[in-house]
Tab-separated table of C-alpha atoms and ligand atoms in Angstrom:
chain	number	residue	atom	x	y	z
A	1	MET	CA	105.469	75.188	118.055
A	2	GLU	CA	108.998	75.273	116.642
A	3	ALA	CA	109.995	78.837	115.919
A	4	PHE	CA	113.307	77.881	114.316
A	5	SER	CA	113.618	75.175	111.667
A	6	TYR	CA	115.812	74.166	108.740
A	7	ARG	CA	114.716	74.636	105.181
A	8	ASP	CA	116.966	73.791	102.235
A	9	GLY	CA	119.936	73.448	104.566
A	10	GLN	CA	119.422	76.841	106.212
A	11	LEU	CA	118.073	77.788	109.613
A	12	PHE	CA	114.973	79.955	109.499
A	13	ALA	CA	113.138	81.995	112.111
A	14	GLU	CA	109.528	81.554	111.012
A	15	GLY	CA	109.705	82.567	107.320
A	16	VAL	CA	113.003	84.440	107.415
A	17	ALA	CA	116.483	82.952	106.883
A	18	LEU	CA	118.816	83.785	109.742
A	19	SER	CA	121.604	84.376	107.235
A	20	ALA	CA	119.507	87.179	105.727
A	21	LEU	CA	119.043	88.698	109.183
A	22	ALA	CA	122.789	88.567	109.849
A	23	GLN	CA	123.389	90.371	106.585
A	24	ARG	CA	120.776	93.021	107.295
A	25	PHE	CA	121.378	93.660	110.999
A	26	GLY	CA	124.883	92.329	111.619
A	27	THR	CA	125.938	90.091	114.509
A	28	PRO	CA	125.637	89.414	117.378
A	29	THR	CA	121.869	89.783	117.229
A	30	TYR	CA	119.034	88.328	119.271
A	31	VAL	CA	116.252	87.020	117.042
A	32	TYR	CA	112.763	86.351	118.446
A	33	SER	CA	109.688	84.700	116.954
A	34	ARG	CA	106.405	86.480	117.514
A	35	ALA	CA	104.362	83.338	116.763
A	36	HIS	CA	106.225	81.336	119.385
A	37	ILE	CA	105.725	83.979	122.072
A	38	GLU	CA	102.032	84.138	121.246
A	39	ALA	CA	101.602	80.366	121.295
A	40	GLN	CA	103.333	80.037	124.655
A	41	TYR	CA	101.236	82.804	126.187
A	42	ARG	CA	98.055	81.255	124.835
A	43	ALA	CA	98.905	77.889	126.377
A	44	TYR	CA	98.546	79.578	129.778
A	45	ALA	CA	95.570	81.769	128.919
A	46	ASP	CA	93.610	78.958	127.243
A	47	ALA	CA	94.141	76.581	130.162
A	48	LEU	CA	92.771	79.282	132.495
A	49	ASP	CA	89.763	79.990	130.335
A	50	GLY	CA	86.458	80.090	132.189
A	51	MET	CA	87.871	81.279	135.496
A	52	PRO	CA	89.151	84.640	136.742
A	53	HIS	CA	92.878	84.820	136.083
A	54	LEU	CA	95.874	86.897	135.094
A	55	VAL	CA	98.901	85.653	133.185
A	56	CYS	CA	101.557	88.167	134.184
A	57	PHE	CA	104.641	87.809	132.006
A	58	ALA	CA	107.786	88.158	134.146
A	59	VAL	CA	109.371	91.176	132.480
A	60	LYS	CA	112.823	90.340	133.822
A	61	ALA	CA	113.019	87.405	131.395
A	62	ASN	CA	112.822	89.650	128.328
A	63	SER	CA	111.976	93.319	128.631
A	64	ASN	CA	112.256	94.409	125.008
A	65	LEU	CA	109.418	96.815	124.189
A	66	GLY	CA	108.549	94.913	121.018
A	67	VAL	CA	108.241	91.657	122.942
A	68	LEU	CA	106.194	93.279	125.711
A	69	ASN	CA	103.970	94.866	123.092
A	70	VAL	CA	103.247	91.487	121.462
A	71	LEU	CA	102.073	90.236	124.859
A	72	ALA	CA	100.170	93.402	125.771
A	73	ARG	CA	98.171	93.052	122.550
A	74	LEU	CA	97.067	89.599	123.707
A	75	GLY	CA	95.817	91.075	126.978
A	76	ALA	CA	98.687	89.779	129.089
A	77	GLY	CA	99.443	91.077	132.533
A	78	PHE	CA	103.006	91.718	133.683
A	79	ASP	CA	105.108	90.854	136.708
A	80	ILE	CA	107.605	93.630	137.428
A	81	VAL	CA	110.390	94.153	139.946
A	82	SER	CA	111.399	97.774	139.424
A	83	ARG	CA	110.238	101.227	138.410
A	84	GLY	CA	112.169	100.711	135.188
A	85	GLU	CA	110.180	97.612	134.327
A	86	LEU	CA	106.975	99.454	135.193
A	87	GLU	CA	107.771	102.236	132.737
A	88	ARG	CA	108.685	99.706	130.058
A	89	VAL	CA	105.365	97.933	130.427
A	90	LEU	CA	103.442	101.193	130.172
A	91	ALA	CA	105.521	102.264	127.148
A	92	ALA	CA	104.728	98.925	125.513
A	93	GLY	CA	100.977	99.380	125.961
A	94	GLY	CA	100.488	97.153	129.029
A	95	GLN	CA	97.598	97.911	131.355
A	96	PRO	CA	98.528	99.051	134.856
A	97	ASP	CA	95.695	97.151	136.508
A	98	ARG	CA	97.192	93.911	135.163
A	99	ILE	CA	100.579	94.472	136.753
A	100	VAL	CA	101.824	92.673	139.847
A	101	PHE	CA	104.829	94.211	141.564
A	102	SER	CA	107.304	91.695	143.016
A	103	GLY	CA	110.796	92.083	144.473
A	104	VAL	CA	112.473	92.291	147.885
A	105	GLY	CA	113.774	95.847	147.601
A	106	LYS	CA	110.988	98.161	146.474
A	107	THR	CA	111.913	101.798	147.075
A	108	ARG	CA	109.464	104.522	148.140
A	109	ASP	CA	109.747	105.929	144.655
A	110	ASP	CA	108.845	102.510	143.148
A	111	MET	CA	105.803	102.310	145.414
A	112	ARG	CA	104.635	105.856	144.738
A	113	ARG	CA	104.741	105.458	140.988
A	114	ALA	CA	103.019	102.059	141.112
A	115	LEU	CA	100.246	103.491	143.299
A	116	GLU	CA	99.843	106.484	140.983
A	117	VAL	CA	99.323	104.308	137.929
A	118	GLY	CA	97.205	101.791	139.875
A	119	VAL	CA	98.846	98.373	139.754
A	120	HIS	CA	96.823	95.234	140.400
A	121	CYS	CA	98.808	94.121	143.424
A	122	PHE	CA	102.024	94.521	145.403
A	123	ASN	CA	103.661	91.227	146.296
A	124	VAL	CA	105.096	92.234	149.654
A	125	GLU	CA	108.156	90.357	150.863
A	126	SER	CA	108.718	91.572	154.449
A	127	THR	CA	107.050	93.288	157.417
A	128	ASP	CA	109.171	96.392	156.942
A	129	GLU	CA	108.046	96.627	153.337
A	130	LEU	CA	104.455	96.331	154.516
A	131	GLU	CA	104.877	99.267	156.918
A	132	ARG	CA	106.602	101.335	154.245
A	133	LEU	CA	103.857	100.643	151.729
A	134	GLN	CA	101.277	101.714	154.327
A	135	GLN	CA	103.127	105.031	154.770
A	136	VAL	CA	103.463	105.745	151.058
A	137	ALA	CA	99.823	104.824	150.389
A	138	ALA	CA	98.722	107.064	153.274
A	139	GLU	CA	100.716	109.981	151.825
A	140	LEU	CA	98.877	109.529	148.549
A	141	ASP	CA	95.593	108.858	150.340
A	142	VAL	CA	94.968	105.592	148.485
A	143	LYS	CA	94.622	101.940	149.435
A	144	ALA	CA	97.360	99.632	148.212
A	145	PRO	CA	96.273	96.134	147.142
A	146	VAL	CA	98.639	93.577	148.678
A	147	SER	CA	99.562	89.929	148.636
A	148	LEU	CA	102.247	88.577	150.883
A	149	ARG	CA	104.905	86.584	149.160
A	150	VAL	CA	105.050	83.514	151.302
A	151	ASN	CA	108.068	81.290	151.412
A	152	PRO	CA	106.606	77.784	151.605
A	153	ASP	CA	109.984	76.097	152.253
A	154	VAL	CA	109.852	73.598	149.419
A	155	ASP	CA	112.853	72.462	147.423
A	156	ALA	CA	112.351	73.348	143.790
A	157	GLY	CA	115.127	70.938	142.812
A	158	THR	CA	116.722	73.451	140.465
A	159	HIS	CA	120.033	75.336	140.311
A	160	PRO	CA	120.827	76.880	143.738
A	161	TYR	CA	121.116	80.402	142.260
A	162	ILE	CA	117.557	80.254	140.924
A	163	SER	CA	115.934	78.327	143.775
A	164	THR	CA	113.975	80.777	145.871
A	165	GLY	CA	111.439	78.907	147.992
A	166	LEU	CA	113.675	77.476	150.714
A	167	LYS	CA	113.792	79.016	154.177
A	168	GLU	CA	117.450	79.958	153.738
A	169	ASN	CA	116.635	82.150	150.721
A	170	LYS	CA	116.157	85.921	151.019
A	171	PHE	CA	112.720	85.800	149.444
A	172	GLY	CA	109.296	86.048	150.980
A	173	ILE	CA	107.883	85.674	154.460
A	174	ALA	CA	108.281	82.316	156.186
A	175	ILE	CA	105.012	80.461	156.025
A	176	ALA	CA	105.103	79.992	159.799
A	177	ASP	CA	105.085	83.795	160.258
A	178	ALA	CA	102.620	84.574	157.500
A	179	GLU	CA	99.429	84.558	159.586
A	180	ALA	CA	100.784	87.160	161.996
A	181	VAL	CA	101.959	89.381	159.139
A	182	TYR	CA	98.577	89.067	157.411
A	183	ALA	CA	96.894	90.062	160.662
A	184	ARG	CA	99.084	93.179	160.751
A	185	ALA	CA	98.353	93.940	157.072
A	186	ALA	CA	94.622	93.682	157.735
A	187	GLU	CA	94.943	96.317	160.494
A	188	LEU	CA	96.725	98.879	158.366
A	189	PRO	CA	94.219	101.402	157.006
A	190	ASN	CA	95.831	102.074	153.635
A	191	LEU	CA	96.373	98.450	152.685
A	192	GLN	CA	93.886	96.018	151.291
A	193	VAL	CA	94.728	92.339	151.521
A	194	VAL	CA	93.783	90.702	148.222
A	195	GLY	CA	96.034	87.712	147.670
A	196	VAL	CA	98.650	85.171	148.585
A	197	ASP	CA	101.768	84.820	146.467
A	198	CYS	CA	104.734	82.503	146.135
A	199	HIS	CA	107.512	81.834	143.663
A	200	ILE	CA	109.687	78.866	144.517
A	201	GLY	CA	112.301	78.961	141.791
A	202	SER	CA	112.971	78.853	138.099
A	203	GLN	CA	113.499	76.146	135.477
A	204	LEU	CA	111.457	73.559	137.404
A	205	THR	CA	111.049	70.387	135.394
A	206	SER	CA	108.458	68.553	137.468
A	207	LEU	CA	105.110	69.352	139.051
A	208	PRO	CA	105.440	68.008	142.628
A	209	PRO	CA	107.295	71.049	144.051
A	210	PHE	CA	104.649	73.389	142.579
A	211	LEU	CA	101.798	71.293	143.965
A	212	ASP	CA	103.498	70.916	147.311
A	213	ALA	CA	103.796	74.717	147.556
A	214	LEU	CA	100.174	75.075	146.440
A	215	ASP	CA	98.932	72.732	149.188
A	216	ARG	CA	100.817	74.709	151.809
A	217	LEU	CA	99.336	77.971	150.545
A	218	LEU	CA	95.822	76.532	150.536
A	219	GLY	CA	96.329	75.543	154.179
A	220	LEU	CA	97.359	79.118	154.924
A	221	ILE	CA	94.338	80.497	153.062
A	222	ASP	CA	92.060	78.329	155.232
A	223	ARG	CA	93.735	79.497	158.439
A	224	LEU	CA	93.406	83.119	157.313
A	225	ALA	CA	89.712	82.634	156.503
A	226	ALA	CA	89.205	81.338	160.045
A	227	ARG	CA	90.604	84.691	161.259
A	228	GLY	CA	88.291	86.621	158.984
A	229	ILE	CA	90.929	87.451	156.362
A	230	HIS	CA	89.570	86.510	152.963
A	231	ILE	CA	91.924	85.910	150.077
A	232	ARG	CA	90.708	86.651	146.563
A	233	HIS	CA	93.598	85.541	144.436
A	234	LEU	CA	96.364	83.025	144.532
A	235	ASP	CA	99.576	83.897	142.684
A	236	LEU	CA	101.785	80.882	142.047
A	237	GLY	CA	104.650	82.837	140.516
A	238	GLY	CA	106.621	81.613	137.535
A	239	GLY	CA	109.185	78.873	137.305
A	240	LEU	CA	107.967	76.374	134.730
A	241	GLY	CA	111.037	75.024	132.959
A	242	VAL	CA	111.811	74.661	129.271
A	243	ARG	CA	113.830	72.228	127.206
A	244	TYR	CA	117.401	73.380	126.697
A	245	ARG	CA	118.782	69.910	126.036
A	246	ASP	CA	116.725	66.870	126.946
A	247	GLU	CA	114.622	68.121	129.861
A	248	GLN	CA	110.972	67.100	129.794
A	249	PRO	CA	109.222	69.919	131.650
A	250	PRO	CA	105.471	69.667	132.189
A	251	LEU	CA	103.256	71.521	129.751
A	252	ALA	CA	101.642	74.730	131.025
A	253	GLY	CA	98.224	73.219	130.304
A	254	ASP	CA	98.905	70.129	132.440
A	255	TYR	CA	100.289	72.217	135.277
A	256	ILE	CA	97.274	74.508	135.266
A	257	GLN	CA	94.889	71.566	135.046
A	258	ALA	CA	96.410	70.098	138.205
A	259	VAL	CA	96.159	73.464	139.978
A	260	ARG	CA	92.547	73.991	138.911
A	261	GLN	CA	91.563	70.582	140.285
A	262	ARG	CA	93.018	71.413	143.676
A	263	ILE	CA	91.396	74.845	144.034
A	264	GLU	CA	88.013	73.825	142.648
A	265	GLY	CA	85.055	75.399	144.464
A	266	ARG	CA	87.131	77.924	146.401
A	267	GLY	CA	86.235	80.918	144.265
A	268	LEU	CA	89.884	81.944	143.991
A	269	ALA	CA	91.281	83.817	141.003
A	270	LEU	CA	94.624	82.509	139.731
A	271	VAL	CA	97.687	84.540	138.848
A	272	PHE	CA	100.827	83.165	137.187
A	273	GLU	CA	104.113	84.956	136.527
A	274	PRO	CA	105.774	82.939	133.767
A	275	GLY	CA	108.917	84.292	132.153
A	276	ARG	CA	111.203	81.624	130.753
A	277	SER	CA	108.437	79.327	129.521
A	278	ILE	CA	106.978	82.124	127.379
A	279	VAL	CA	110.156	83.407	125.726
A	280	ALA	CA	113.177	81.093	126.137
A	281	ASN	CA	112.577	78.995	123.051
A	282	ALA	CA	111.240	81.982	121.135
A	283	GLY	CA	114.757	83.345	120.758
A	284	VAL	CA	118.264	82.618	119.503
A	285	LEU	CA	121.462	84.571	119.720
A	286	LEU	CA	122.906	84.833	116.242
A	287	THR	CA	126.689	85.089	116.153
A	288	ARG	CA	129.498	84.783	113.624
A	289	VAL	CA	132.734	82.808	113.860
A	290	GLU	CA	135.641	85.249	113.826
A	291	TYR	CA	138.485	82.761	114.199
A	292	LEU	CA	139.082	79.053	114.548
A	293	LYS	CA	141.998	78.442	116.864
A	294	HIS	CA	143.511	74.988	117.086
A	295	THR	CA	145.845	74.306	119.989
A	296	ALA	CA	147.567	71.128	121.119
A	297	HIS	CA	144.808	70.568	123.689
A	298	LYS	CA	141.675	72.113	122.347
A	299	ASP	CA	139.901	73.582	119.392
A	300	PHE	CA	138.284	76.945	119.924
A	301	ALA	CA	135.700	78.717	117.822
A	302	ILE	CA	136.051	82.385	118.708
A	303	VAL	CA	132.759	84.079	117.932
A	304	ASP	CA	131.616	87.697	118.018
A	305	ALA	CA	129.149	87.141	120.889
A	306	ALA	CA	130.483	86.839	124.416
A	307	MET	CA	129.591	86.483	128.069
A	308	ASN	CA	128.550	90.129	128.103
A	309	ASP	CA	125.842	89.235	125.548
A	310	LEU	CA	124.763	85.941	127.127
A	311	ILE	CA	125.995	85.221	130.617
A	312	ARG	CA	123.983	82.086	131.427
A	313	PRO	CA	126.727	79.575	130.485
A	314	ALA	CA	129.374	81.483	132.476
A	315	LEU	CA	127.162	82.251	135.474
A	316	TYR	CA	125.176	79.044	135.905
A	317	GLN	CA	127.157	76.602	133.787
A	318	ALA	CA	123.974	76.524	131.721
A	319	TRP	CA	124.042	74.201	128.723
A	320	MET	CA	122.615	75.898	125.662
A	321	ASN	CA	122.412	74.246	122.287
A	322	VAL	CA	124.542	75.767	119.527
A	323	VAL	CA	123.779	74.997	115.900
A	324	ALA	CA	125.180	76.068	112.570
A	325	VAL	CA	122.924	78.332	110.541
A	326	GLN	CA	124.104	76.632	107.333
A	327	PRO	CA	125.535	73.264	108.454
A	328	ARG	CA	128.489	71.947	106.463
A	329	GLU	CA	129.187	68.382	105.428
A	330	GLY	CA	131.968	66.727	107.371
A	331	GLU	CA	133.054	64.965	110.519
A	332	GLY	CA	133.326	68.107	112.603
A	333	ARG	CA	135.661	68.843	115.505
A	334	ARG	CA	134.982	69.312	119.182
A	335	TYR	CA	134.990	73.023	119.798
A	336	ASP	CA	134.730	75.260	122.801
A	337	ILE	CA	132.695	78.193	121.585
A	338	VAL	CA	134.146	81.267	123.209
A	339	GLY	CA	133.883	85.037	122.984
A	340	PRO	CA	136.524	87.745	122.652
A	341	ILE	CA	136.391	88.813	126.338
A	342	CYS	CA	139.523	88.551	128.445
A	343	GLU	CA	138.249	85.946	130.897
A	344	THR	CA	138.543	82.187	130.904
A	345	GLY	CA	134.870	82.109	131.926
A	346	ASP	CA	133.922	83.724	128.624
A	347	PHE	CA	132.369	80.758	126.888
A	348	LEU	CA	128.988	80.107	125.326
A	349	ALA	CA	129.388	76.348	125.008
A	350	LYS	CA	131.982	73.637	125.550
A	351	ASP	CA	132.842	70.474	123.655
A	352	ARG	CA	130.434	70.811	120.756
A	353	THR	CA	131.037	68.839	117.610
A	354	LEU	CA	130.628	71.127	114.618
A	355	GLU	CA	132.100	71.422	111.138
A	356	LEU	CA	133.072	75.085	110.931
A	357	ALA	CA	134.917	77.659	108.866
A	358	GLU	CA	135.771	81.258	109.639
A	359	GLY	CA	132.796	83.503	108.920
A	360	ASP	CA	130.163	80.822	109.616
A	361	LEU	CA	127.025	81.813	111.469
A	362	LEU	CA	125.961	80.031	114.640
A	363	ALA	CA	122.733	80.212	116.595
A	364	VAL	CA	122.748	79.814	120.366
A	365	CYS	CA	119.324	78.318	121.024
A	366	SER	CA	116.793	78.942	123.803
A	367	ALA	CA	118.260	82.401	124.339
A	368	GLY	CA	114.987	84.358	124.422
A	369	ALA	CA	114.832	84.352	128.238
A	370	TYR	CA	117.500	85.864	130.494
A	371	GLY	CA	119.630	86.574	127.441
A	372	PHE	CA	119.719	90.185	126.305
A	373	VAL	CA	118.303	91.394	129.639
A	374	MET	CA	121.377	90.154	131.496
A	375	SER	CA	123.828	91.595	129.006
A	376	SER	CA	126.401	94.225	129.953
A	377	ASN	CA	128.956	96.505	128.367
A	378	TYR	CA	131.959	94.673	129.813
A	379	ASN	CA	135.086	95.240	127.719
A	380	THR	CA	133.264	98.305	126.299
A	381	ARG	CA	131.227	96.138	124.013
A	382	GLY	CA	127.979	97.613	122.750
A	383	ARG	CA	124.939	95.495	123.407
A	384	ALA	CA	123.527	93.367	120.616
A	385	ALA	CA	120.655	94.272	118.316
A	386	GLU	CA	117.262	92.601	118.845
A	387	VAL	CA	115.029	91.563	115.964
A	388	LEU	CA	111.454	90.324	116.124
A	389	VAL	CA	110.324	88.080	113.269
A	390	ASP	CA	106.682	87.962	112.304
A	391	GLY	CA	106.004	85.543	109.437
A	392	ASP	CA	108.066	86.721	106.476
A	393	GLU	CA	108.941	90.051	108.038
A	394	ALA	CA	111.621	91.094	110.484
A	395	PHE	CA	111.629	94.201	112.661
A	396	GLU	CA	114.591	95.646	114.467
A	397	VAL	CA	113.099	96.163	117.925
A	398	ARG	CA	116.365	97.382	119.399
A	399	ARG	CA	119.250	98.741	117.410
A	400	ARG	CA	122.807	97.803	118.188
A	401	GLU	CA	124.485	100.126	120.685
A	402	SER	CA	127.126	102.379	119.187
A	403	VAL	CA	130.528	102.916	120.779
A	404	GLN	CA	129.754	106.615	121.401
A	405	GLU	CA	126.648	105.700	123.381
A	406	LEU	CA	128.748	103.591	125.704
A	407	TYR	CA	130.525	106.537	127.301
A	408	ALA	CA	128.063	109.310	126.522
A	409	GLY	CA	127.226	109.779	130.217
A	410	GLU	CA	130.851	109.969	131.324
A	411	SER	CA	133.100	113.006	131.637
A	412	LEU	CA	136.696	114.089	132.036
A	413	LEU	CA	137.845	115.823	135.208
A	414	PRO	CA	137.708	119.637	134.975
A	415	ARG	CA	141.409	119.984	135.848
B	1	LLP	N1	108.218	85.729	139.524
B	1	LLP	C1	109.238	86.029	140.361
B	1	LLP	C2	108.949	86.663	141.643
B	1	LLP	C3	110.555	85.723	139.979
B	1	LLP	O1	111.555	86.010	140.799
B	1	LLP	C4	110.795	85.115	138.716
B	1	LLP	C5	112.154	84.799	138.284
B	1	LLP	C6	109.694	84.846	137.887
B	1	LLP	C7	108.414	85.156	138.320
B	1	LLP	C8	109.844	84.216	136.528
B	1	LLP	O2	110.333	82.927	136.616
B	1	LLP	P1	110.467	82.005	135.302
B	1	LLP	O3	109.064	81.682	134.827
B	1	LLP	O4	111.209	82.765	134.283
B	1	LLP	O5	111.182	80.832	135.771
B	1	LLP	N2	118.563	84.471	135.331
B	1	LLP	C9	118.176	83.112	135.675
B	1	LLP	C10	116.711	83.034	136.093
B	1	LLP	C11	116.368	83.942	137.257
B	1	LLP	C12	114.905	83.884	137.630
B	1	LLP	C13	114.578	84.913	138.636
B	1	LLP	N3	113.196	85.005	138.989
B	1	LLP	C14	118.477	82.212	134.486
B	1	LLP	O6	118.979	82.693	133.472
B	1	LLP	O7	118.258	81.006	134.545
């Protein structure tokens, strides 16, 4: 479903004009559509209907409590990578036994808290982590449910910074070593082997890498069964891409259909960890043009959002669509859309033809995933507000940070 559409020459989020939101909450502001988040989640859940499964939203993509709460109400699970994300999920009403805990650097404190609340599974990424988890679980006198995150060595064909399933990446346990590590896990008294996990990368736009990884994991599951280690669930991670420009990523339903066909009759439960595909196109970053600057070489639209608010263009050269909230008639000019930060890398978009005037509102599209969560306070800029739209209503789910908050934890020297 399209969360954002034009009506009478104005861009709306569901039933609310973005211009009204800018007036009420100021800019820059992230605006999310509840209906879009729900529809994307349901595409996964519906396709998995009739078999044991968990759809664990990858909290790193968008960790706003309001957003997490929308998903928790639908019965979603959550994929977390830190104690902080764990506490957010609990605060948002998520159920601990639907949480999978990923990440290469879990601390003892992370493990202890996750065991106390009773997460569904730890996705363990190394032998040392396995031994540490055994120790922490023994101290608490509990059994920790574990999957090993296996690195299947497939090329996800995506940006190198977000490709994670190749043997040169830091993630997971090489598939060639996995059997030995599973054998060790099965020996450890405070661990219970429950699953196999992989995550090969993000923003994948075709199915073959996913299915290639799946086939390799199924081979592993068979070899483990031959050793008497029985796997209950298969976690295929996240990674399904979205359309930013003209990509044609597979639909969640088609992906899951293909997976279901291949695992038929095995009695495996399925776990997915989608992030981007649930929230990316549920959000825009709303920003206002402060200045138009015309130089001999280029035209710049200097807006009030910057790389500290949305770092994807600067960090990954990501192309994100930028549209006018109330488009004007006219030929337009080719603008670089840049922020106020003192870095040449501070751009949101380059070479976009738009007809603009000072004070105009722009929406940076597909900003619901890896947008606000990657924002910083660089240049002592407070982080943006976040607003969740539900039909004709809008709720401020995070207020804008004030300047005082930015240095509240700092102090002067005593002398
Ligand atoms: N599971 C694990 C273990 C992950 O590392 C990730 C993402 C996901 C699930 C969710 O993947 P998704 O469905 O969102 O593709 N900041 C980058 C993306 C980094 C993704 C990191 N891991 C970006 O803005 O493109």
